[in-house]
Coordinates of C-alpha atoms in Angstrom, one line a residue:
Chain A
X428 CA 0.0 0.1 -0.1
X429 CA 0.9 3.7 0.1
X430 CA 3.6 5.0 2.4
X431 CA 3.3 8.4 3.6
X432 CA 6.2 10.0 5.6
X433 CA 5.8 13.3 7.4
X434 CA 8.4 15.7 8.7
X435 CA 9.2 17.0 11.2
X436 CA 7.5 15.2 14.1
X437 CA 7.8 18.4 16.2
X438 CA 8.1 22.0 15.2
X439 CA 8.2 25.2 17.5
X440 CA 8.0 28.6 16.0
X441 CA 7.5 32.2 17.4
X442 CA 4.3 33.8 16.8
X443 CA 4.2 35.5 13.5
X444 CA 6.8 33.2 11.9
X445 CA 6.1 30.7 9.2
X446 CA 5.7 26.9 9.7
X447 CA 6.3 24.4 6.9
X448 CA 5.5 20.7 7.3
X449 CA 6.6 18.2 4.4
X450 CA 5.3 14.8 3.5
X451 CA 6.5 12.3 0.8
X452 CA 4.4 9.5 -0.5
X453 CA 5.4 6.4 -2.5
X454 CA 2.4 5.7 -4.9
X455 CA 2.5 7.6 -8.1
X456 CA -1.0 6.8 -8.6
X457 CA -2.1 9.0 -5.6
X458 CA -4.3 11.9 -6.6
X459 CA -5.7 13.5 -3.4
X460 CA -3.7 15.0 -0.6
X461 CA -5.5 16.4 2.5
X462 CA -4.1 18.0 5.6
X463 CA -5.9 17.7 8.9
X464 CA -5.5 19.7 12.1
X465 CA -6.1 17.9 15.5
X466 CA -6.2 19.9 18.7
X467 CA -5.6 18.1 22.0
X468 CA -8.3 15.7 22.7
X469 CA -10.4 16.6 19.8
X470 CA -11.3 15.2 16.4
X471 CA -9.2 15.7 13.2
X472 CA -10.6 18.5 11.1
X473 CA -9.8 19.1 7.4
X474 CA -8.1 22.3 6.8
X475 CA -7.0 22.2 3.2
X476 CA -6.5 19.7 0.4
X477 CA -5.1 19.5 -3.0
X478 CA -5.7 17.4 -6.0
X479 CA -3.0 16.1 -8.4
X480 CA -3.9 18.3 -11.2
X481 CA -3.0 21.4 -9.2
X482 CA 0.4 22.6 -7.9
X483 CA -0.6 25.0 -5.1
X484 CA -3.7 25.9 -3.2
X485 CA -4.2 28.8 -0.8
X486 CA -6.6 29.6 1.8
X487 CA -5.9 32.7 3.8
X488 CA -2.7 31.9 5.9
X489 CA -2.6 28.3 4.8
X490 CA -1.1 26.9 1.6
X491 CA -0.4 23.5 0.2
X492 CA 2.2 22.8 -2.5
X493 CA 2.5 19.6 -4.5
X494 CA 5.3 18.3 -6.5
X495 CA 4.1 15.1 -8.3
X496 CA 7.4 14.4 -10.0
X497 CA 9.3 14.3 -6.6
X498 CA 6.1 12.9 -4.9
X499 CA 6.2 15.3 -2.1
X500 CA 3.6 17.9 -0.8
X501 CA 4.0 20.6 1.9
X502 CA 1.8 22.7 4.2
X503 CA 2.7 26.2 4.7
X504 CA 1.3 28.4 7.6
X505 CA 2.2 32.1 7.6
X506 CA 2.0 34.6 10.3
X507 CA 1.4 31.9 12.8
X508 CA -0.7 32.4 15.9
X509 CA -1.1 30.5 19.1
X510 CA -4.3 29.0 18.1
X511 CA -2.3 27.2 15.3
X512 CA -0.8 25.0 17.9
X513 CA -2.0 21.5 17.2
X514 CA -1.0 18.3 15.6
X515 CA -1.1 18.3 11.8
X516 CA -1.5 15.2 9.7
X517 CA -0.9 14.8 5.9
X518 CA -2.5 12.0 4.0
X519 CA -2.3 10.5 0.6
X520 CA -5.0 8.6 -1.5
X521 CA -4.6 4.9 -2.4
X522 CA -4.4 4.0 -6.2
X523 CA -8.0 2.9 -6.1
X524 CA -8.9 6.2 -4.6
X525 CA -11.2 4.5 -2.0
X526 CA -8.9 5.1 1.1
X527 CA -6.1 7.1 2.1
X528 CA -3.0 6.9 4.3
X529 CA -2.0 9.3 6.9
X530 CA 1.5 10.5 8.0
X531 CA 2.5 10.2 11.6
X532 CA 1.8 13.7 12.5
X533 CA 3.6 16.9 13.3
X534 CA 3.1 18.6 16.7
X535 CA 3.2 22.3 16.0
X536 CA 3.9 24.8 19.0
X537 CA 3.5 28.5 18.4
X538 CA 5.3 30.5 21.1
X539 CA 3.6 33.8 22.0
Chain C
X1316 CA -27.4 18.5 11.6
X1317 CA -25.6 16.5 14.3
X1318 CA -22.9 15.6 11.9
X1319 CA -21.1 12.4 12.8
X1320 CA -21.8 11.0 16.2
X1321 CA -20.1 8.2 18.1
X1322 CA -20.9 6.3 21.3
X1323 CA -19.6 5.6 23.9
X1324 CA -17.0 8.1 24.4
X1325 CA -15.1 6.0 26.6
X1326 CA -14.9 2.1 27.1
X1327 CA -12.9 -0.2 29.4
X1328 CA -13.1 -3.9 28.3
X1329 CA -11.4 -7.1 29.7
X1330 CA -9.4 -9.2 27.3
X1331 CA -11.7 -11.5 25.4
X1332 CA -14.8 -9.4 25.7
X1333 CA -16.7 -8.3 22.7
X1334 CA -18.4 -4.9 21.9
X1335 CA -19.7 -2.5 19.3
X1336 CA -18.8 0.9 18.7
X1337 CA -21.6 2.8 17.1
X1338 CA -21.3 5.4 14.5
X1339 CA -23.9 7.5 12.9
X1340 CA -24.2 10.4 10.5
X1341 CA -27.2 12.4 9.3
X1342 CA -25.6 14.2 6.4
X1343 CA -26.6 11.4 3.7
X1344 CA -23.0 10.5 3.2
X1345 CA -22.3 7.6 1.1
X1346 CA -18.7 6.9 2.3
X1347 CA -18.0 6.0 5.8
X1348 CA -14.8 4.7 7.6
X1349 CA -13.2 3.6 10.8
X1350 CA -9.8 4.5 11.9
X1351 CA -7.5 3.9 15.1
X1352 CA -5.3 6.4 16.3
X1353 CA -2.1 5.3 18.2
X1354 CA 0.6 7.5 19.6
X1355 CA 3.3 8.1 17.0
X1356 CA 1.4 6.2 14.4
X1357 CA -1.2 8.7 13.0
X1358 CA -4.4 7.4 12.0
X1359 CA -5.0 4.0 10.4
X1360 CA -7.7 2.8 8.4
X1361 CA -9.5 -0.4 9.8
X1362 CA -12.6 -0.6 7.4
X1363 CA -14.5 1.5 5.2
X1364 CA -17.8 1.5 3.3
X1365 CA -18.7 3.2 -0.1
X1366 CA -22.5 2.8 0.4
X1367 CA -25.2 0.7 2.2
X1368 CA -24.3 -3.0 1.9
X1369 CA -20.9 -2.6 0.8
X1370 CA -17.8 -2.8 3.2
X1371 CA -14.2 -3.4 2.5
X1372 CA -11.0 -3.8 4.6
X1373 CA -8.5 -1.1 5.2
X1374 CA -4.9 -1.2 6.5
X1375 CA -5.4 -2.9 9.8
X1376 CA -8.7 -4.8 9.7
X1377 CA -7.9 -7.9 11.8
X1378 CA -9.9 -8.3 14.9
X1379 CA -12.6 -6.0 13.7
X1380 CA -16.0 -6.6 11.8
X1381 CA -18.3 -3.9 10.1
X1382 CA -21.7 -3.9 8.4
X1383 CA -23.6 -1.2 6.7
X1384 CA -27.1 -1.9 6.6
X1385 CA -28.2 1.6 6.4
X1386 CA -26.8 4.7 5.0
X1387 CA -26.7 6.4 8.3
X1388 CA -25.0 3.8 10.6
X1389 CA -21.7 2.1 10.4
X1390 CA -21.0 0.1 13.5
X1391 CA -17.6 -1.5 14.4
X1392 CA -17.5 -4.7 16.2
X1393 CA -14.5 -6.0 18.3
X1394 CA -14.9 -9.8 18.3
X1395 CA -12.5 -10.6 21.2
X1396 CA -10.8 -7.7 22.5
X1397 CA -7.1 -7.7 23.0
X1398 CA -4.7 -5.3 24.7
X1399 CA -3.4 -4.4 21.3
X1400 CA -6.8 -2.8 20.5
X1401 CA -6.4 -0.2 23.2
X1402 CA -6.7 2.9 21.1
X1403 CA -8.8 6.0 20.2
X1404 CA -11.3 5.1 17.4
X1405 CA -12.7 7.7 15.0
X1406 CA -15.4 7.2 12.6
X1407 CA -15.5 9.5 9.5
X1408 CA -17.9 10.1 6.7
X1409 CA -17.8 11.9 3.3
X1410 CA -20.3 12.6 0.6
X1411 CA -18.6 10.5 -2.1
X1412 CA -15.3 8.6 -1.7
X1413 CA -12.8 9.4 1.2
X1414 CA -12.6 13.1 0.1
X1415 CA -13.4 15.9 2.6
X1416 CA -14.1 13.4 5.5
X1417 CA -15.9 14.7 8.6
X1418 CA -14.7 13.0 11.8
X1419 CA -16.7 12.0 14.8
X1420 CA -15.5 12.9 18.3
X1421 CA -14.0 9.5 18.8
X1422 CA -14.2 6.6 21.3
X1423 CA -11.4 5.9 23.7
X1424 CA -11.0 2.3 24.3
X1425 CA -8.9 0.5 26.9
X1426 CA -8.5 -3.2 26.9
X1427 CA -7.2 -4.7 30.2

């Protein structure tokens, strides 16, 4: 099946700085790449996603970039705020498109 | 809409006991899934369903059964609980395929 690797596992940034989280995947047939945010004790929530026919997608302070040739995609958070502190998970779809595989998560701490 | 609901929120089982985790959604979503979340391992897919009457295995299906008799409900059955099944279980649903999944609040299961 698909193998999704996520780095770094922990990330600390000063408030106002940018944060970047990177994921790689193994299956070249993957075509959907979501990012989820999970606050402590809460459910994962979709924050942004990208499909393979798009190279970049932005939503206010959040952006995702995709490099299909290199099989990696990244989450960029600009002007970080303390409420951005959470665990972020990337995922990639399977070759059948019926399921996807998650990375192991990045714990982001924004220091006020 | 209540969205995706799960019961119970917490459960303690003894090794060998069986139980059913309940999941329901009121959004008329065709796709439903079950994940388990373990520290350092992200979310792993147990089983999924693309519609009523159709289920399939995910990444870690052993020890679990599912059924989908209605669009709304997707229960997960633990046949004979083992300590390795101690985890947080999330149910999720989406309109069509695993895209833009909405997660339930989770069930924290401990097997002693």
